[in-house]
Coordinates of C-alpha atoms and ligand atoms in Angstrom, one line a residue:
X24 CA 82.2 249.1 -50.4
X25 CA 79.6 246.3 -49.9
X26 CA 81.1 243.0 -48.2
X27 CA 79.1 240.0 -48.2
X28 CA 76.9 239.8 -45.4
X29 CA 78.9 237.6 -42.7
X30 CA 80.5 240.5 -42.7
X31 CA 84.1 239.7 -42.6
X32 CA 85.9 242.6 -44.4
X33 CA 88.5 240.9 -46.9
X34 CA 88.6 237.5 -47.2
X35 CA 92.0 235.9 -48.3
X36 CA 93.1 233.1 -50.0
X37 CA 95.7 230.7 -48.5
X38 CA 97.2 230.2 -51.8
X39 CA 98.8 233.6 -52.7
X40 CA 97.6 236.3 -55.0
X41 CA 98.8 236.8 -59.0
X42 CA 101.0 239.9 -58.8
X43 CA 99.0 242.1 -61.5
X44 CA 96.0 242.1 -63.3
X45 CA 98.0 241.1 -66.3
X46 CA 99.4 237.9 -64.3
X47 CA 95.7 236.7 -63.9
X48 CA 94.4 237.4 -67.2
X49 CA 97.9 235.6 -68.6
X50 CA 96.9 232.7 -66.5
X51 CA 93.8 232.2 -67.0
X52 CA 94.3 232.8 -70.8
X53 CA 97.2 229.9 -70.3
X54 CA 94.3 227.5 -68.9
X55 CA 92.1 228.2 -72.2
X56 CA 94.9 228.3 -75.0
X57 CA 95.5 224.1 -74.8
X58 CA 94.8 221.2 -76.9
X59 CA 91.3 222.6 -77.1
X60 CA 92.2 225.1 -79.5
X61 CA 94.3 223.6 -81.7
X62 CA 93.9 219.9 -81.4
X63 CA 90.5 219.7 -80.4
X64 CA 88.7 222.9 -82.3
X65 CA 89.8 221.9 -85.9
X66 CA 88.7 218.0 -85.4
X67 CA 85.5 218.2 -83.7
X68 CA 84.6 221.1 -86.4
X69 CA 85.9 218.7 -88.7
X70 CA 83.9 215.6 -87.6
X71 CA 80.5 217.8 -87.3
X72 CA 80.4 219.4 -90.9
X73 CA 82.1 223.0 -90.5
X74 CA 80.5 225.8 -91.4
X75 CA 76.9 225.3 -89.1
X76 CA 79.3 223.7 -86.4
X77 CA 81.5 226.8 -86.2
X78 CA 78.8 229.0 -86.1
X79 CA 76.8 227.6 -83.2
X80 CA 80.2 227.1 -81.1
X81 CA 80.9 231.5 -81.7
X82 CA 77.2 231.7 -80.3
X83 CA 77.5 229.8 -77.4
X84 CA 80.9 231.5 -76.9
X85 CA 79.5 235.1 -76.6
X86 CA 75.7 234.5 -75.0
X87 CA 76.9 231.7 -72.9
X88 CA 80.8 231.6 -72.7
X89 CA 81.4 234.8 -71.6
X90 CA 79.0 235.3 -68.9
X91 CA 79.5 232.2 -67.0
X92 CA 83.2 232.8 -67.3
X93 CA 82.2 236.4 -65.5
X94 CA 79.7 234.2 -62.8
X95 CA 82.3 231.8 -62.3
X96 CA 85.1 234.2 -61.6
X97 CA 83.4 236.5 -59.8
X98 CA 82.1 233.2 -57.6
X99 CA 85.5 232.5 -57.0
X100 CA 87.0 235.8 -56.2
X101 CA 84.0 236.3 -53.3
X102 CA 84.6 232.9 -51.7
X103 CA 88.4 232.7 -51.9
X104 CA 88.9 229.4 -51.6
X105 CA 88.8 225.9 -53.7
X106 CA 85.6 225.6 -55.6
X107 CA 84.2 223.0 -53.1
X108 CA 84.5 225.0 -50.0
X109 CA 83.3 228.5 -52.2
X110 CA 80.2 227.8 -53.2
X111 CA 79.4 225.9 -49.8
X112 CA 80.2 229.0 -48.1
X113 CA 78.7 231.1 -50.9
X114 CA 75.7 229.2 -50.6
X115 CA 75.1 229.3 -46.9
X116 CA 76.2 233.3 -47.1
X117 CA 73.6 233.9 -49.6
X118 CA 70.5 232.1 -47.7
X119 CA 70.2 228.8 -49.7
X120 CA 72.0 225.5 -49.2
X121 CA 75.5 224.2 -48.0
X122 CA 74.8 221.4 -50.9
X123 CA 75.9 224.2 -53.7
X124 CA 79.3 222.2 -52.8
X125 CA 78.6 219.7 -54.8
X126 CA 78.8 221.8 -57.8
X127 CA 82.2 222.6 -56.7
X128 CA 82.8 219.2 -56.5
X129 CA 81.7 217.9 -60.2
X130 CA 84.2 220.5 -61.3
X131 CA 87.1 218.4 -59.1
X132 CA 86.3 215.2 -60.4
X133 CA 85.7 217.0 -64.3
X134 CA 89.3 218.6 -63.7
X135 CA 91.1 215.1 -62.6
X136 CA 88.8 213.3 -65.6
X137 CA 89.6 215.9 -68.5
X138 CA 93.5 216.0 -67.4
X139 CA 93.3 212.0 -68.0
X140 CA 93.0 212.2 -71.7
X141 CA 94.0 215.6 -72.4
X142 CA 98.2 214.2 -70.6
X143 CA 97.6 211.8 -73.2
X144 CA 97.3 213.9 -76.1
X145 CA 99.5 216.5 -74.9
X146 CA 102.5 213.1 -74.7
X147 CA 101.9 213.0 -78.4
X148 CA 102.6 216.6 -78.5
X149 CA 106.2 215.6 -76.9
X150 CA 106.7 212.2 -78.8
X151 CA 106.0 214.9 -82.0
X152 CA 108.7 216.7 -80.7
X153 CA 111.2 214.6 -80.8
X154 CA 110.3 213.3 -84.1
X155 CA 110.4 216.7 -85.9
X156 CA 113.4 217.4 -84.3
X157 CA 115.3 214.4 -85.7
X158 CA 113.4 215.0 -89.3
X159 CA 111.0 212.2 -89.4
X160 CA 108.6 214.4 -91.4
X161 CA 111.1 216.4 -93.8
X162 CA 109.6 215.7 -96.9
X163 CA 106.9 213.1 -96.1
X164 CA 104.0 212.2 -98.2
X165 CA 100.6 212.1 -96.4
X166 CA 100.5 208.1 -96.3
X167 CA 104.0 208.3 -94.5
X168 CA 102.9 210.7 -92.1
X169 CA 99.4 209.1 -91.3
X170 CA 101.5 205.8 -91.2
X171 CA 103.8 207.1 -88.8
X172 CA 101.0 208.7 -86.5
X173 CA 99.1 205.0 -86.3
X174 CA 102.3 203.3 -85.6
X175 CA 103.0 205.7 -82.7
X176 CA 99.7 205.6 -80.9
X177 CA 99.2 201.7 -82.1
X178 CA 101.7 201.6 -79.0
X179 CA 101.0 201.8 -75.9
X180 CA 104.2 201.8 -74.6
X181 CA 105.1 204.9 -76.0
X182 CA 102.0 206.5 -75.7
X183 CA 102.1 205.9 -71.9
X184 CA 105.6 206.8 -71.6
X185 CA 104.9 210.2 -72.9
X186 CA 101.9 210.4 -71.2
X187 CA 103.9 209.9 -67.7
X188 CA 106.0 212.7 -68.5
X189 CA 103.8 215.2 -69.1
X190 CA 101.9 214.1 -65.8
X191 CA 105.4 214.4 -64.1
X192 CA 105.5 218.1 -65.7
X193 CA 102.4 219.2 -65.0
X194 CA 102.6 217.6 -61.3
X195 CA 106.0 219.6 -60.8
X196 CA 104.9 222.9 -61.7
X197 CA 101.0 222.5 -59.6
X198 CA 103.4 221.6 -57.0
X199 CA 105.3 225.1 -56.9
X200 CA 102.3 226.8 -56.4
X201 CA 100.5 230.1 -57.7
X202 CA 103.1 232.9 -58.2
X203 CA 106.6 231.1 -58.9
X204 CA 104.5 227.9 -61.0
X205 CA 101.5 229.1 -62.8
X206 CA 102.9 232.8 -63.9
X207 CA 105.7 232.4 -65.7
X208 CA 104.9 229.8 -67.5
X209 CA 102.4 231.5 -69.4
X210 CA 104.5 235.0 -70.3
X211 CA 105.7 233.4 -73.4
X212 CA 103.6 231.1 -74.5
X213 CA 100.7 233.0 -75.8
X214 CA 102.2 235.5 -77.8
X215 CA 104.8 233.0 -79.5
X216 CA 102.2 230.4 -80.0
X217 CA 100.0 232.9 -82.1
X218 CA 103.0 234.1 -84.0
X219 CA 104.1 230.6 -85.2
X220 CA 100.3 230.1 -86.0
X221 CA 100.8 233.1 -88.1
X222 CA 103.3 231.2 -89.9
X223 CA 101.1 228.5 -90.8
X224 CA 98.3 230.6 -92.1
X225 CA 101.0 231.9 -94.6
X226 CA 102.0 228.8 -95.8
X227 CA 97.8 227.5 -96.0
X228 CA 97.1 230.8 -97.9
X229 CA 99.8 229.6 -100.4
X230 CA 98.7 226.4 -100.5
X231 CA 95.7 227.0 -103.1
X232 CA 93.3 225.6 -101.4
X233 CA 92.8 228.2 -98.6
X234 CA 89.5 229.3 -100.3
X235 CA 88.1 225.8 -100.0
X236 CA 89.3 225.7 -96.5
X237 CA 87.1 228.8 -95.5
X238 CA 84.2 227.8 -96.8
X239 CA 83.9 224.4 -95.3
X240 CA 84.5 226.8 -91.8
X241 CA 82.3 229.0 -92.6
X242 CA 79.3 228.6 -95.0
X243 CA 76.7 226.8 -93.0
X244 CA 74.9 223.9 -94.3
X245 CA 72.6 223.3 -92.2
X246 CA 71.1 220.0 -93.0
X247 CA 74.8 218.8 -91.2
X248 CA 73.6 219.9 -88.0
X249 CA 71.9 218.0 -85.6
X250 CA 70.8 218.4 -81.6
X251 CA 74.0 216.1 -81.3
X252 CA 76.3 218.8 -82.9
X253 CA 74.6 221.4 -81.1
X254 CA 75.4 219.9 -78.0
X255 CA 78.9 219.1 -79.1
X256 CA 79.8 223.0 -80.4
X257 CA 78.3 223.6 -76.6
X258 CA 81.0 221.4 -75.2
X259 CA 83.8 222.7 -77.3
X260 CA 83.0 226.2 -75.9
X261 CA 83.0 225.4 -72.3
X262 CA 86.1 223.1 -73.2
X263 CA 88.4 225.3 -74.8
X264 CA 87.0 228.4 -72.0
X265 CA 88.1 226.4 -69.6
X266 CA 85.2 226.9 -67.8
X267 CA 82.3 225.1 -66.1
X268 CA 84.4 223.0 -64.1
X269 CA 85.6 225.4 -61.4
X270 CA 89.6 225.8 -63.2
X271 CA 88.8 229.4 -63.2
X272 CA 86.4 229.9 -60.4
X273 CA 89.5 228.8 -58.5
X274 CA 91.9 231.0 -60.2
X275 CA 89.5 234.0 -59.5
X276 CA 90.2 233.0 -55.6
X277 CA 93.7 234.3 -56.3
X278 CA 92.5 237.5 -58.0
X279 CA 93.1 241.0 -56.4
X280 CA 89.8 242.9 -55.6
X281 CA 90.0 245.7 -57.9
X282 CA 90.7 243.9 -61.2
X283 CA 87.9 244.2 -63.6
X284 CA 86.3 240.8 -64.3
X285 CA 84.7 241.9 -66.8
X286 CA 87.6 243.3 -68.9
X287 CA 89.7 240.1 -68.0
X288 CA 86.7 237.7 -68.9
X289 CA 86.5 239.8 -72.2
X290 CA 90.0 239.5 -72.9
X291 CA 90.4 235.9 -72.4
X292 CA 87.5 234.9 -74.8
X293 CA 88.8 236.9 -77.4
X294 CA 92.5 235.5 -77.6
X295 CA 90.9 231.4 -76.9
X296 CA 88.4 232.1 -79.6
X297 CA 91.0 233.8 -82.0
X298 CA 93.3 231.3 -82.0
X299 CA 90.7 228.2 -82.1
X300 CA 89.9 229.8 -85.5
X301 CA 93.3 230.5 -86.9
X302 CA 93.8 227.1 -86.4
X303 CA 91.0 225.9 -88.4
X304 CA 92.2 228.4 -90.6
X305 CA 95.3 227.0 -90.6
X306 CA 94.4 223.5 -90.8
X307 CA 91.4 222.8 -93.2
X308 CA 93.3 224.2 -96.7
X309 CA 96.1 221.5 -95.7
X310 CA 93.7 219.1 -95.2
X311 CA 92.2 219.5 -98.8
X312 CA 95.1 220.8 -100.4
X313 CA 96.6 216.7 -99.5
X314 CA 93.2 214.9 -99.8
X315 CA 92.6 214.1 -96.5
X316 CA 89.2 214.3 -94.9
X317 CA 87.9 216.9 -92.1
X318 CA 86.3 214.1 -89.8
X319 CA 89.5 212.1 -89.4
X320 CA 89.3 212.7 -85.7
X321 CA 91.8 213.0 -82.9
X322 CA 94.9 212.5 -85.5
X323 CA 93.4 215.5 -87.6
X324 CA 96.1 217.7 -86.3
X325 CA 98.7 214.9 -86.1
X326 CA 98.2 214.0 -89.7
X327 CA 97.8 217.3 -91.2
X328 CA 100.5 220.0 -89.3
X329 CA 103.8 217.7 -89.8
X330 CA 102.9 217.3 -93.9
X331 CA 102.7 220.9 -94.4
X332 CA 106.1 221.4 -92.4
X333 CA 107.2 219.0 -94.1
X334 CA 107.5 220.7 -97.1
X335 CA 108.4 223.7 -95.7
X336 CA 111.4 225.7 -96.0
X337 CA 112.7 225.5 -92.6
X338 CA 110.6 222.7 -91.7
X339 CA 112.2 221.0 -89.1
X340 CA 113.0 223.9 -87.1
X341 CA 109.1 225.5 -87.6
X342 CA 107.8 221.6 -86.8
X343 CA 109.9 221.6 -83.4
X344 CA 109.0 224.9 -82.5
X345 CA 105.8 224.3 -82.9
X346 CA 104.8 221.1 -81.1
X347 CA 107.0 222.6 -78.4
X348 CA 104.8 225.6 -78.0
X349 CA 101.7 223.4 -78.0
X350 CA 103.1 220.8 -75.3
X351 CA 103.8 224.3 -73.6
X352 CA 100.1 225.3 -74.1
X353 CA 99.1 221.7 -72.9
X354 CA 101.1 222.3 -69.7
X355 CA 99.5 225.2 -68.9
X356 CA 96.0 224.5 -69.1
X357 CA 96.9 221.1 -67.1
X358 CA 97.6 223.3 -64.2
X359 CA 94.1 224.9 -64.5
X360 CA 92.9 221.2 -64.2
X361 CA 94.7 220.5 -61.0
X362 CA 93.8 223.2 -60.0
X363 CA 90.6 222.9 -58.3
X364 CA 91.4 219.0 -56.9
X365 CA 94.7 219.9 -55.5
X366 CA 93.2 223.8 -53.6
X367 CA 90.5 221.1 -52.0
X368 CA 92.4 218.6 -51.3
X369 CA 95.2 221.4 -49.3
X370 CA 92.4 223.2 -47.6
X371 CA 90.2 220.4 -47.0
X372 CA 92.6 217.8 -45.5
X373 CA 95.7 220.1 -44.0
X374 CA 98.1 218.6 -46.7
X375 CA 101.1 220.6 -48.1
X376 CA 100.8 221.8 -51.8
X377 CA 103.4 219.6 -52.6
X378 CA 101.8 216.4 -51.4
X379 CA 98.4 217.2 -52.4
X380 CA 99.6 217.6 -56.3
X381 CA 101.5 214.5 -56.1
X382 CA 98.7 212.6 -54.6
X383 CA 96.1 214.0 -57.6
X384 CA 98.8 213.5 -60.0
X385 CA 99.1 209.7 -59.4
X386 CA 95.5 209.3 -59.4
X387 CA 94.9 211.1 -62.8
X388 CA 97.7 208.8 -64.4
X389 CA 96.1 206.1 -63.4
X390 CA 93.0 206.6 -64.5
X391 CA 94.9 207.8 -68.0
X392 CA 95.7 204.4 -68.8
X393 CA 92.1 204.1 -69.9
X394 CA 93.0 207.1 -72.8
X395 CA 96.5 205.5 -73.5
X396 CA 94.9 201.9 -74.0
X397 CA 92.0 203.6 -76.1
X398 CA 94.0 204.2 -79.2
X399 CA 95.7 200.2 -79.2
X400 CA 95.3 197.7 -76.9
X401 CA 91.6 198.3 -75.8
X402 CA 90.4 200.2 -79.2
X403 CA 88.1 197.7 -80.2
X404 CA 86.5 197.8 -76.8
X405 CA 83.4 200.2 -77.5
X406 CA 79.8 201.0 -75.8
X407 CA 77.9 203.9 -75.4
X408 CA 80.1 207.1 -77.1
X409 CA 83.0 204.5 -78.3
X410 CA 86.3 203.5 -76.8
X411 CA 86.9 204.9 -73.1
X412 CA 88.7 208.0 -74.4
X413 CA 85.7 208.7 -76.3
X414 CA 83.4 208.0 -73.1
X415 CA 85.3 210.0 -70.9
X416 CA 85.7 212.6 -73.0
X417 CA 81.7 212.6 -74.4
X418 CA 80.7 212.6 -70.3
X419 CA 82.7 215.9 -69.3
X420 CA 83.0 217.5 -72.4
X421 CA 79.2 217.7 -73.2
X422 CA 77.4 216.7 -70.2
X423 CA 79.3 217.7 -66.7
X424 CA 81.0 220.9 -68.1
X425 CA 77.2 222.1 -69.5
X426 CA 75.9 221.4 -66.4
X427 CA 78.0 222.6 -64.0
X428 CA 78.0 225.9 -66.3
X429 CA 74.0 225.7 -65.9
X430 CA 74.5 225.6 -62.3
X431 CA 77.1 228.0 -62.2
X432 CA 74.9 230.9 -63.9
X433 CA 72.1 229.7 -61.9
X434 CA 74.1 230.6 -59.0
X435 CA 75.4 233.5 -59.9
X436 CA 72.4 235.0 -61.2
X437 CA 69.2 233.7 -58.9
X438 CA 70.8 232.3 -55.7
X439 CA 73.3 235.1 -55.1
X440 CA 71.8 238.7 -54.5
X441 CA 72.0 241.8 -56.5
X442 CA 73.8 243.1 -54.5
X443 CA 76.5 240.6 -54.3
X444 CA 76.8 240.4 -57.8
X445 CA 77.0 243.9 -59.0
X446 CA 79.6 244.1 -55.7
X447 CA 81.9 242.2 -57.6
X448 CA 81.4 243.1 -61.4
X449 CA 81.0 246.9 -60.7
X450 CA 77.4 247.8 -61.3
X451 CA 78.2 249.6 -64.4
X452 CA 75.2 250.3 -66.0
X453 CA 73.9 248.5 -69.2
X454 CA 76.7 245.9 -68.8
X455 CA 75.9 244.9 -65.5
X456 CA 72.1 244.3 -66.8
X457 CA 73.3 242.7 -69.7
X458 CA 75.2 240.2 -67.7
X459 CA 72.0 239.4 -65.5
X460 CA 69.9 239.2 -68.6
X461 CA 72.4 236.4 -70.0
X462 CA 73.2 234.8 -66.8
X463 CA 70.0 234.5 -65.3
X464 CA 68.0 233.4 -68.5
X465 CA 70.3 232.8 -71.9
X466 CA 72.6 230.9 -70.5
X467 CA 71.1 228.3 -68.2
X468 CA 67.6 228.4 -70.6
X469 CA 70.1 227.7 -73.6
X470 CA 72.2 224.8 -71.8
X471 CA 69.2 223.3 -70.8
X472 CA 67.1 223.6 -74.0
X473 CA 70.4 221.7 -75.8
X474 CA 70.7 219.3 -73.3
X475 CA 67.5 217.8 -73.1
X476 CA 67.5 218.3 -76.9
X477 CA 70.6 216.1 -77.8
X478 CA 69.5 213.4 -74.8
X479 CA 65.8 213.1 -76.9
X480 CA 63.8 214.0 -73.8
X481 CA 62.6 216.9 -75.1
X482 CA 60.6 215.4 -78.0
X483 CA 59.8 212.7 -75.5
X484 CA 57.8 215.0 -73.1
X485 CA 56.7 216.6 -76.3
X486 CA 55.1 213.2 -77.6
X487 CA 53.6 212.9 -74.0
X488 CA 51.8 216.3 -74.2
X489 CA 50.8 215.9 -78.1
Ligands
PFF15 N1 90.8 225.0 -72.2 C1 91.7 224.0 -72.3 C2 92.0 223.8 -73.8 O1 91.2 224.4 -74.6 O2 92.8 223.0 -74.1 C3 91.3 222.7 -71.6 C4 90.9 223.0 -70.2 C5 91.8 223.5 -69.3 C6 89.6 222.7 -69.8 C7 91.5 223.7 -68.0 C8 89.2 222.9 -68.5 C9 90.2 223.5 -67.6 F1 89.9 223.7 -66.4

């Protein structure tokens, strides 16, 4: 077989291996099934107009998702280490620049800013918990429900307490490493998660207004769409892929040579994107059926989920259930956030696993604070996107997770040779050129194109020419 051309024969990681091909594509399925899906999907669909929305972000899925999930694994699984020290290698190994790093290093400080807001979403997951647990929602009108959702996150005391303990969660399992951590949370999660969801489509199909619900996901009307929607369906797909930021770059490190990354990439979009849209499916009948509207933003799910269980028979337990699978899916895609900062920070500075995660850890609950004080406290402090949790989440979710996608592809499919690539994908044929194809010129042409196009500077240069 073709090695790379240092020539070392099998490169290792330091971090372990998953035990099966199942235990990577389970992982890495755990880092895209999150907030993203559920939480984010339905409300950023919502806020953008549906149907046009939905249909851009399946695009960019398929022509951009999937192969720069396929570059970025592949990436990872050739350079076997954190995304920082990968692509420096890579990019020495392959006759460019050392400075390819850097790219590896947007995704570290992506991973620590994403994992900032997304602990504090996923500590209303817990608080929600608790609360359908003890039957705060059995029987609650919509009012009471949105009433109890802006009480809870008018306070930032509770709103950072949660958000502490799911930091403290997320930092114990990191901590424990690849095999015994990451795995085994994951087994379980997926499956039950989609079968709950399941249970919530039933009760939307019921609800009368399920036709209304599908055609506000799915009939375009495009006069909703603009270059800033575009951009935005663009950032939901790399979001809720988990990629662009090196999460799965550094989870392909840990991936056994003859798994097919291909197959696994395949897999992974396929179960994120099928439960992003049983969500919405889920979700947007409720939201008519009660008269509440689609852009309601971040509290869409909060608002919506708890009425219709509710009035559910067997509410309470189905509402618990529930919010404790999604704090489960939180959990696991928080790890694939770590991820990346804590590999770096063990192989760049000597530092125990352990240590490393705590030290990460601290810093992204820190930096949280901003997210926590977003929804109270600070609310009315806007500029450029809005408050800071719109900020922070506007700057990785549409700008560095495009670009480091861009960069990714452009990696994978100019910098790196043939050779290299097909090494590591299996030069199978039409597939193989089909990934080049999309790699090399759909993707980064794509990313670009939208980019420029939501910033303006496209018309501007356009204006200069005309
Ligand atoms: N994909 C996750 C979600 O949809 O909730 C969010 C995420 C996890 C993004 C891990 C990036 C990442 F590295």
């Amino acid at each position: 077989m073709l090695k790379n051309q240092a020539g070392d024969a099998k490169r290792d990681s330091l971090h372990g291996h998953w035990s099966s091909r199942m235990a990577f594509i389970l992982a890495v399925t755990g880092s895209a099934v999150g907030l993203g899906n559920i939480w984010k999907f339905p409300y950023v669909a919502g806020e953008n107009g549906g149907g046009a929305f939905v249909l851009v972000y399946l695009i960019c899925v398929i022509v951009i998702g999937m192969p720069v999930m396929m570059s970025e694994i592949l990436i990872g699984r050739r350079g076997r280490r954190n995304p920082v020290a990968t692509m420096e290698l890579l990019g020495k190994e392959e006759g460019s620049s050392p400075r390819w790093k850097w790219v590896g290093g947007m995704g570290v400080v992506g991973g620590i800013l994403i994992l900032s807001y997304y602990s504090v979403v996923a500590g209303w997951t817990l608080a929600y918990i608790v609360k359908s647990a003890t039957g705060a929602f059995a029987g609650a009108s919509a009012a009471a429900v949105g009433a109890e959702f802006d009480s809870f996150v008018g306070d930032w005391r509770q709103v950072g307490l949660t958000h502490t303990i799911f930091m403290a969660l997320a930092i114990f399992v990191v901590a424990r490493g690849v095999e015994r951590g990451l795995e085994q949370a994951v087994r379980f999660m997926v499956p039950a998660l989609l079968l709950l969801m399941f249970v919530l489509l039933a009760y939307s199909i019921n609800s009368g207004y399920f036709g209304q619900g599908v055609s506000f996901m799915f009939t375009p009307d495009w006069t909703k769409l603009t270059w800033g929607s575009v951009l935005a369906a663009l950032g939901q797909a790399f979001f809720t892929l988990s990629i662009g930021m090196g999460a799965v770059m550094a989870y392909g490190a840990y991936l056994p040579e003859e798994t097919s990354i291909t197959g696994a990439s395949a897999a992974v979009v396929t179960a994120d994107t099928g439960i992003a849209i049983l969500a919405g499916l889920a979700i947007f009948p409720l939201v008519f059926a009660n008269g509440l509207t689609p852009a309601a933003g971040p509290g869409l799910v909060f608002n919506t989920l708890p009425l219709a269980f509710g009035q559910m028979q067997g509410g309470v337990f189905f509402a618990t259930i529930f919010f404790v699978l999604l704090a489960f899916a939180a959990w696991t895609s928080a790890i694939g956030l770590m991820e990346p900062a804590v590999a770096w920070i063990v192989e760049r500075f000597n530092r125990t696993r352990a240590q490393a995660t705590v030290m990460i850890g601290l810093l992204i609950w820190v930096i949280g604070f901003g997210s926590v004080l977003s929804f109270n406290v600070l609310a009315d402090l806007t500029f450029l996107a809005g408050t800071i949790y719109d900020n922070v989440d506007y700057l990785t979710s549409n700008i560095m997770l495009p670009l480091g996608g861009l960069l990714i592809a452009v990696f994978a499919g100019w910098v790196m040779c043939r050779n290299s690539t097909s090494d590591e994908l299996g030069n199978s044929g039409n597939l193989f050129k089909a990934w080049r194809i999309l790699a090399r010129f759909v993707a980064p042409l794509g990313i670009l194109f939208v980019l420029l196009k939501a910033v303006g500077l496209l018309d501007w240069v356009a204006s200069l020419i005309a």
